[in-house]
Amino acid sequence: AAKAAGRGALRAFDNSMREQMLLRDRDERALRDAITAGRIKPFYQPIIDLSDNRICGFEALARWEREDGIVVSPGDFIPLAEETGLILELTESLLTTACQDAMTWPGDILLSFNISPIQLQDPLLGVRILRILSAAGLPPSRLEIEITETALIQDVRTAATILGDLRTAGITIALDDFGTGYSSLAHLSNLSFDKIKIDRSFVSSFQDQERQEKIVKAIVGLGIGLDVPTTAEGIETANQLASLTGMGCTYGQGYLFGRAVPAAEAAIMLSSPHWQDLASGQDTTATTRRAQ
Ligand code: C2E
Ligand code: MG
Ligand code: MG
Ligand code: MG
């Protein structure tokens, strides 16, 4: 009887496995079709220079606009793209579009682009990126590649070589989500980065937690000491902005300034007089912007 029960359980397990695989197949096909059809596009979130509160760049954030109008976030498809290897095609498509969009911006506006951890194991990554840049006509100096800390753990040597190649070509390298990964400080000393992005989790809660604010201050101080500019992610309130500016944080990003928007809206943001007003410290402008 125990044996039979065991067989039954095994059959149930088999069935659920098969179901899982079918679901995955279906999802993979949907993702592949979306990439081919160009339904996954970069949206753009402004990055602000905290010395004058002006836009100095945009971070490209992938958005999947489904046929039914629902917009899917990268957290829901990037992992599958990584597992299936579709990330290669997706990156190719997203970066191509992003470079074309960036070509319509003023020459001093940077494009920040996220690269998946596993892509740092691809020795051809540098070549692929440079080829896309040159096809679009975007100078490497206008591209910033963002890498999360976890990215570097598997094979630090390969990662270091790829990052070195990119930097030699003139591309900026930013360490994303700083403070959340493993051995952050080891990475800072073993690999060279041009920018540190302080994770949103430290920034968004520091208003109510004195401790968080001290951590952010310490990271900003680390950046100043290493002569590496810092970007604070997830700025949502004028108080947070004031505090970060006071600490000497270099750049800021967050809903206070704006969420990720389609390319056409990003272009409007660049020409909008609202952003000039922000420089004079009128927080009302940012609030209006956020409410839109
Ligand atoms: P990330 O690079 O750290 O991007 C920041 C995330 O925080 C974005 O989420 C952004 O929409 C969100 N965010 C920005 N400001 C605020 C704020 O003030 N408050 C709150 N609550 N959230 C804010 P998103 O777009 O869902 O992206 C999630 C992650 O997916 C990104 O984290 C990045 O690691 C990854 N990702 C996005 N686009 C791509 C891509 O094209 N390729 C790859 N490989 N990864 C991507
Ligand atoms: Mg990022
Ligand atoms: Mg981040
Ligand atoms: Mg992240």
Tab-separated table of C-alpha atoms and ligand atoms in Angstrom:
chain	number	residue	atom	x	y	z
A	1	ALA	CA	0.000	0.000	0.000
A	2	ALA	CA	2.837	2.304	0.863
A	3	LYS	CA	4.336	1.548	-2.516
A	4	ALA	CA	1.123	2.330	-4.337
A	5	ALA	CA	0.747	5.557	-2.447
A	6	GLY	CA	4.320	6.380	-3.376
A	7	ARG	CA	3.577	5.720	-7.041
A	8	GLY	CA	0.510	7.929	-6.809
A	9	ALA	CA	2.532	10.732	-5.320
A	10	LEU	CA	5.130	10.300	-8.003
A	11	ARG	CA	2.473	10.489	-10.692
A	12	ALA	CA	1.089	13.664	-9.128
A	13	PHE	CA	4.594	15.048	-9.017
A	14	ASP	CA	5.111	14.132	-12.694
A	15	ASN	CA	1.884	15.833	-13.639
A	16	SER	CA	2.703	19.012	-11.814
A	17	MET	CA	6.200	18.975	-13.341
A	18	ARG	CA	4.698	18.579	-16.800
A	19	GLU	CA	2.282	21.397	-16.075
A	20	GLN	CA	5.146	23.611	-14.939
A	21	MET	CA	7.097	22.843	-18.080
A	22	LEU	CA	4.108	23.554	-20.300
A	23	LEU	CA	3.548	26.861	-18.529
A	24	ARG	CA	7.179	27.733	-18.968
A	25	ASP	CA	7.082	26.798	-22.643
A	26	ARG	CA	4.061	28.993	-23.099
A	27	ASP	CA	5.703	31.902	-21.255
A	28	GLU	CA	8.922	31.487	-23.173
A	29	ARG	CA	7.051	31.539	-26.484
A	30	ALA	CA	5.130	34.653	-25.426
A	31	LEU	CA	8.367	36.364	-24.419
A	32	ARG	CA	10.098	35.418	-27.652
A	33	ASP	CA	7.140	36.711	-29.694
A	34	ALA	CA	7.081	39.956	-27.706
A	35	ILE	CA	10.772	40.547	-28.357
A	36	THR	CA	10.409	39.790	-32.067
A	37	ALA	CA	7.371	42.050	-32.357
A	38	GLY	CA	9.207	44.853	-30.542
A	39	ARG	CA	6.625	44.958	-27.752
A	40	ILE	CA	9.281	45.258	-25.065
A	41	LYS	CA	10.593	48.783	-25.089
A	42	PRO	CA	12.794	50.963	-22.948
A	43	PHE	CA	10.990	53.548	-20.833
A	44	TYR	CA	13.094	56.331	-19.346
A	45	GLN	CA	13.455	57.576	-15.793
A	46	PRO	CA	15.230	60.921	-15.364
A	47	ILE	CA	18.488	61.128	-13.407
A	48	ILE	CA	19.037	64.497	-11.773
A	49	ASP	CA	22.264	66.342	-11.062
A	50	LEU	CA	21.749	67.401	-7.442
A	51	SER	CA	24.037	70.417	-7.799
A	52	ASP	CA	21.542	72.170	-10.085
A	53	ASN	CA	18.505	69.857	-10.069
A	54	ARG	CA	18.632	69.400	-13.823
A	55	ILE	CA	18.248	66.221	-15.818
A	56	CYS	CA	21.671	64.859	-16.700
A	57	GLY	CA	20.561	61.476	-17.979
A	58	PHE	CA	17.893	58.817	-18.287
A	59	GLU	CA	17.898	55.242	-17.084
A	60	ALA	CA	16.341	52.849	-19.593
A	61	LEU	CA	13.895	50.515	-17.832
A	62	ALA	CA	12.319	47.723	-19.855
A	63	ARG	CA	8.514	47.630	-20.180
A	64	TRP	CA	6.468	44.987	-21.956
A	65	GLU	CA	3.340	46.555	-23.438
A	66	ARG	CA	0.955	43.656	-23.922
A	67	GLU	CA	-1.770	43.632	-26.547
A	68	ASP	CA	-4.425	43.968	-23.843
A	69	GLY	CA	-2.843	47.244	-22.754
A	70	ILE	CA	-1.290	45.902	-19.567
A	71	VAL	CA	2.303	47.023	-19.004
A	72	VAL	CA	4.499	44.298	-17.522
A	73	SER	CA	7.461	45.191	-15.284
A	74	PRO	CA	10.964	43.818	-15.847
A	75	GLY	CA	10.821	41.876	-12.590
A	76	ASP	CA	8.205	39.685	-14.285
A	77	PHE	CA	10.129	38.821	-17.454
A	78	ILE	CA	13.861	39.515	-17.027
A	79	PRO	CA	14.383	36.358	-14.900
A	80	LEU	CA	12.743	34.196	-17.604
A	81	ALA	CA	14.785	35.972	-20.277
A	82	GLU	CA	17.912	35.157	-18.290
A	83	GLU	CA	16.966	31.494	-17.784
A	84	THR	CA	16.063	30.910	-21.417
A	85	GLY	CA	18.944	32.832	-22.934
A	86	LEU	CA	16.478	35.238	-24.557
A	87	ILE	CA	18.222	38.022	-22.621
A	88	LEU	CA	20.746	38.244	-25.457
A	89	GLU	CA	18.102	39.131	-28.055
A	90	LEU	CA	16.201	41.284	-25.595
A	91	THR	CA	19.285	43.333	-24.730
A	92	GLU	CA	20.143	43.681	-28.407
A	93	SER	CA	16.663	45.016	-29.128
A	94	LEU	CA	16.384	47.278	-26.064
A	95	LEU	CA	19.849	48.792	-26.373
A	96	THR	CA	19.386	49.433	-30.094
A	97	THR	CA	16.166	51.351	-29.440
A	98	ALA	CA	17.632	53.138	-26.417
A	99	CYS	CA	20.659	54.330	-28.393
A	100	GLN	CA	18.400	55.603	-31.173
A	101	ASP	CA	16.278	57.464	-28.613
A	102	ALA	CA	19.384	58.889	-26.917
A	103	MET	CA	20.532	60.248	-30.286
A	104	THR	CA	17.551	62.626	-30.192
A	105	TRP	CA	18.608	64.067	-26.809
A	106	PRO	CA	21.157	66.870	-26.259
A	107	GLY	CA	24.758	65.654	-26.351
A	108	ASP	CA	25.326	66.018	-22.604
A	109	ILE	CA	22.456	63.724	-21.601
A	110	LEU	CA	23.640	60.243	-20.596
A	111	LEU	CA	21.892	56.954	-21.299
A	112	SER	CA	22.026	54.453	-18.435
A	113	PHE	CA	21.342	50.849	-19.326
A	114	ASN	CA	20.992	47.800	-17.066
A	115	ILE	CA	22.916	44.648	-17.891
A	116	SER	CA	21.971	41.286	-16.385
A	117	PRO	CA	24.443	39.550	-14.115
A	118	ILE	CA	24.825	36.540	-16.410
A	119	GLN	CA	25.812	38.769	-19.311
A	120	LEU	CA	29.049	39.542	-17.516
A	121	GLN	CA	30.081	35.967	-18.311
A	122	ASP	CA	29.768	36.644	-22.042
A	123	PRO	CA	33.225	37.516	-23.405
A	124	LEU	CA	31.584	39.076	-26.471
A	125	LEU	CA	29.479	41.515	-24.450
A	126	GLY	CA	31.848	44.432	-25.067
A	127	VAL	CA	31.939	43.823	-28.814
A	128	ARG	CA	28.149	43.509	-28.953
A	129	ILE	CA	27.604	46.769	-27.080
A	130	LEU	CA	30.146	48.707	-29.143
A	131	ARG	CA	28.600	47.420	-32.362
A	132	ILE	CA	25.157	48.647	-31.293
A	133	LEU	CA	26.573	52.039	-30.276
A	134	SER	CA	28.344	52.559	-33.549
A	135	ALA	CA	25.318	51.457	-35.592
A	136	ALA	CA	23.254	54.110	-33.805
A	137	GLY	CA	26.043	56.689	-33.918
A	138	LEU	CA	26.035	57.190	-30.150
A	139	PRO	CA	29.484	57.926	-28.679
A	140	PRO	CA	30.521	55.420	-25.944
A	141	SER	CA	30.994	58.358	-23.583
A	142	ARG	CA	27.218	58.838	-23.561
A	143	LEU	CA	26.513	55.311	-22.360
A	144	GLU	CA	26.531	54.152	-18.781
A	145	ILE	CA	26.182	50.467	-17.972
A	146	GLU	CA	24.570	49.560	-14.635
A	147	ILE	CA	25.520	46.330	-12.951
A	148	THR	CA	24.054	44.954	-9.753
A	149	GLU	CA	26.508	43.576	-7.265
A	150	THR	CA	25.315	39.980	-7.527
A	151	ALA	CA	26.369	40.166	-11.138
A	152	LEU	CA	29.983	39.957	-10.228
A	153	ILE	CA	30.013	37.037	-7.908
A	154	GLN	CA	30.199	34.016	-10.210
A	155	ASP	CA	33.344	34.714	-12.145
A	156	VAL	CA	34.996	37.898	-10.995
A	157	ARG	CA	37.914	37.613	-13.405
A	158	THR	CA	35.780	37.391	-16.551
A	159	ALA	CA	33.577	40.191	-15.241
A	160	ALA	CA	36.617	42.363	-14.546
A	161	THR	CA	37.944	41.822	-18.070
A	162	ILE	CA	34.606	42.722	-19.665
A	163	LEU	CA	34.197	45.798	-17.458
A	164	GLY	CA	37.767	46.839	-18.200
A	165	ASP	CA	37.116	46.604	-21.948
A	166	LEU	CA	33.981	48.685	-21.657
A	167	ARG	CA	35.732	51.356	-19.615
A	168	THR	CA	38.648	51.483	-22.033
A	169	ALA	CA	36.117	52.128	-24.791
A	170	GLY	CA	34.864	55.133	-22.812
A	171	ILE	CA	31.691	53.647	-21.349
A	172	THR	CA	30.831	54.538	-17.739
A	173	ILE	CA	30.254	51.695	-15.285
A	174	ALA	CA	27.863	52.132	-12.371
A	175	LEU	CA	27.484	49.744	-9.450
A	176	ASP	CA	23.705	49.378	-9.058
A	177	ASP	CA	21.728	48.671	-5.867
A	178	PHE	CA	24.797	49.265	-3.736
A	179	GLY	CA	24.500	47.914	-0.233
A	180	THR	CA	22.144	45.036	-0.956
A	181	GLY	CA	24.476	42.480	-2.522
A	182	TYR	CA	27.302	40.450	-1.086
A	183	SER	CA	30.763	41.764	-0.280
A	184	SER	CA	30.077	45.177	-1.723
A	185	LEU	CA	33.265	46.623	-0.369
A	186	ALA	CA	35.330	43.798	-1.840
A	187	HIS	CA	33.873	44.588	-5.230
A	188	LEU	CA	34.635	48.242	-4.817
A	189	SER	CA	38.280	47.497	-4.167
A	190	ASN	CA	38.718	44.698	-6.738
A	191	LEU	CA	36.873	46.231	-9.640
A	192	SER	CA	36.796	49.767	-10.824
A	193	PHE	CA	33.545	51.618	-11.012
A	194	ASP	CA	32.791	55.145	-12.100
A	195	LYS	CA	29.619	55.541	-10.084
A	196	ILE	CA	27.845	54.080	-7.059
A	197	LYS	CA	24.051	53.832	-7.035
A	198	ILE	CA	22.740	53.664	-3.484
A	199	ASP	CA	19.896	51.179	-3.235
A	200	ARG	CA	16.383	52.501	-2.917
A	201	SER	CA	15.794	50.549	0.309
A	202	PHE	CA	18.237	52.816	2.156
A	203	VAL	CA	16.852	56.002	0.682
A	204	SER	CA	13.100	55.459	0.852
A	205	SER	CA	12.966	54.637	4.542
A	206	PHE	CA	15.493	57.053	5.899
A	207	GLN	CA	12.979	59.696	6.720
A	208	ASP	CA	11.607	57.641	9.593
A	209	GLN	CA	14.849	55.894	10.451
A	210	GLU	CA	17.788	57.885	11.630
A	211	ARG	CA	19.952	54.813	11.206
A	212	GLN	CA	19.207	54.478	7.507
A	213	GLU	CA	20.131	58.098	7.033
A	214	LYS	CA	23.476	57.458	8.681
A	215	ILE	CA	24.120	54.520	6.356
A	216	VAL	CA	23.329	56.628	3.308
A	217	LYS	CA	25.613	59.342	4.641
A	218	ALA	CA	28.393	56.800	5.103
A	219	ILE	CA	28.005	55.504	1.528
A	220	VAL	CA	28.036	59.052	0.168
A	221	GLY	CA	31.157	59.637	2.253
A	222	LEU	CA	32.713	56.487	0.833
A	223	GLY	CA	32.045	57.813	-2.650
A	224	ILE	CA	33.593	61.167	-1.797
A	225	GLY	CA	36.616	59.402	-0.312
A	226	LEU	CA	37.060	57.186	-3.352
A	227	ASP	CA	36.343	60.095	-5.677
A	228	VAL	CA	33.410	58.175	-7.134
A	229	PRO	CA	30.115	60.041	-7.615
A	230	THR	CA	27.017	58.624	-5.895
A	231	THR	CA	23.448	58.383	-7.171
A	232	ALA	CA	20.577	58.014	-4.712
A	233	GLU	CA	17.756	55.828	-6.027
A	234	GLY	CA	14.144	56.073	-4.931
A	235	ILE	CA	13.884	59.728	-3.878
A	236	GLU	CA	10.212	60.270	-3.228
A	237	THR	CA	10.026	63.327	-0.982
A	238	ALA	CA	11.431	66.854	-0.936
A	239	ASN	CA	12.838	66.132	2.538
A	240	GLN	CA	14.828	63.187	1.257
A	241	LEU	CA	16.118	65.340	-1.586
A	242	ALA	CA	17.202	68.117	0.772
A	243	SER	CA	18.922	65.663	3.071
A	244	LEU	CA	20.790	63.918	0.232
A	245	THR	CA	21.871	67.208	-1.295
A	246	GLY	CA	23.164	68.258	2.104
A	247	MET	CA	25.199	65.071	2.396
A	248	GLY	CA	26.933	65.791	-0.884
A	249	CYS	CA	25.256	63.052	-2.913
A	250	THR	CA	25.953	63.732	-6.598
A	251	TYR	CA	22.895	62.479	-8.464
A	252	GLY	CA	19.328	61.547	-7.644
A	253	GLN	CA	16.541	59.506	-9.108
A	254	GLY	CA	13.022	58.748	-7.941
A	255	TYR	CA	9.309	59.362	-8.210
A	256	LEU	CA	9.801	62.898	-6.869
A	257	PHE	CA	11.403	63.758	-10.213
A	258	GLY	CA	9.527	61.275	-12.321
A	259	ARG	CA	8.793	57.641	-13.066
A	260	ALA	CA	9.968	55.824	-16.151
A	261	VAL	CA	8.056	57.196	-19.146
A	262	PRO	CA	7.916	56.376	-22.890
A	263	ALA	CA	10.566	57.949	-25.131
A	264	ALA	CA	8.257	60.684	-26.409
A	265	GLU	CA	7.506	61.857	-22.877
A	266	ALA	CA	11.173	61.777	-21.921
A	267	ALA	CA	11.907	64.121	-24.818
A	268	ILE	CA	9.189	66.497	-23.570
A	269	MET	CA	10.688	66.382	-20.071
A	270	LEU	CA	13.974	67.638	-21.508
A	271	SER	CA	12.386	70.674	-23.036
A	272	SER	CA	9.961	71.334	-20.198
A	273	PRO	CA	10.505	74.598	-18.301
A	274	HIS	CA	9.430	72.764	-15.117
A	275	TRP	CA	12.897	71.375	-14.772
A	276	GLN	CA	14.460	74.810	-14.877
A	277	ASP	CA	12.151	75.817	-12.028
A	278	LEU	CA	13.303	72.871	-9.969
A	279	ALA	CA	16.801	74.334	-9.947
A	280	SER	CA	15.512	77.275	-7.964
A	281	GLY	CA	14.194	74.886	-5.338
A	282	GLN	CA	10.512	74.973	-6.158
A	283	ASP	CA	9.430	71.604	-4.883
A	284	THR	CA	5.898	72.259	-6.025
A	285	THR	CA	7.040	71.556	-9.567
A	286	ALA	CA	8.299	68.141	-8.610
A	287	THR	CA	5.075	67.414	-6.788
A	288	THR	CA	3.052	68.388	-9.835
A	289	ARG	CA	5.246	66.211	-11.979
A	290	ARG	CA	4.798	63.258	-9.650
A	291	ALA	CA	1.033	63.583	-9.669
A	292	GLN	CA	0.874	63.289	-13.469
B	1	C2E	P1	17.077	49.058	-11.005
B	1	C2E	O1	18.032	49.156	-12.127
B	1	C2E	O2	17.633	49.199	-9.641
B	1	C2E	O3	15.953	50.142	-11.307
B	1	C2E	C1	15.295	50.889	-10.330
B	1	C2E	C2	13.886	50.387	-10.083
B	1	C2E	O4	13.298	51.181	-9.069
B	1	C2E	C3	12.958	50.517	-11.292
B	1	C2E	O5	12.021	49.437	-11.236
B	1	C2E	C4	12.263	51.842	-11.030
B	1	C2E	O6	11.025	51.961	-11.701
B	1	C2E	C5	12.109	51.802	-9.544
B	1	C2E	N1	12.037	53.143	-8.947
B	1	C2E	C6	12.663	54.267	-9.369
B	1	C2E	N2	12.385	55.307	-8.554
B	1	C2E	C7	11.571	54.844	-7.593
B	1	C2E	C8	10.937	55.458	-6.445
B	1	C2E	O7	11.078	56.646	-6.159
B	1	C2E	N3	10.179	54.656	-5.670
B	1	C2E	C9	9.977	53.333	-5.956
B	1	C2E	N4	9.200	52.630	-5.146
B	1	C2E	N5	10.564	52.724	-7.028
B	1	C2E	C10	11.355	53.472	-7.830
B	1	C2E	P2	11.702	48.548	-12.514
B	1	C2E	O8	11.591	49.405	-13.728
B	1	C2E	O9	10.562	47.661	-12.161
B	1	C2E	O10	13.011	47.676	-12.706
B	1	C2E	C11	13.390	46.685	-11.774
B	1	C2E	C12	14.754	46.124	-12.096
B	1	C2E	O11	14.733	45.382	-13.314
B	1	C2E	C13	15.821	47.188	-12.307
B	1	C2E	O12	16.310	47.630	-11.064
B	1	C2E	C14	16.849	46.435	-13.123
B	1	C2E	O13	17.703	45.705	-12.272
B	1	C2E	C15	15.996	45.465	-13.906
B	1	C2E	N6	15.865	45.961	-15.307
B	1	C2E	C16	15.089	46.946	-15.798
B	1	C2E	N7	15.262	47.097	-17.119
B	1	C2E	C17	16.194	46.189	-17.477
B	1	C2E	C18	16.822	45.842	-18.734
B	1	C2E	O14	16.577	46.437	-19.798
B	1	C2E	N8	17.742	44.824	-18.717
B	1	C2E	C19	18.055	44.174	-17.559
B	1	C2E	N9	18.976	43.193	-17.630
B	1	C2E	N10	17.496	44.475	-16.371
B	1	C2E	C20	16.580	45.467	-16.331
B	2	MG	MG	19.549	50.299	-12.603
B	3	MG	MG	19.028	50.073	-8.688
B	4	MG	MG	17.449	46.678	-8.920
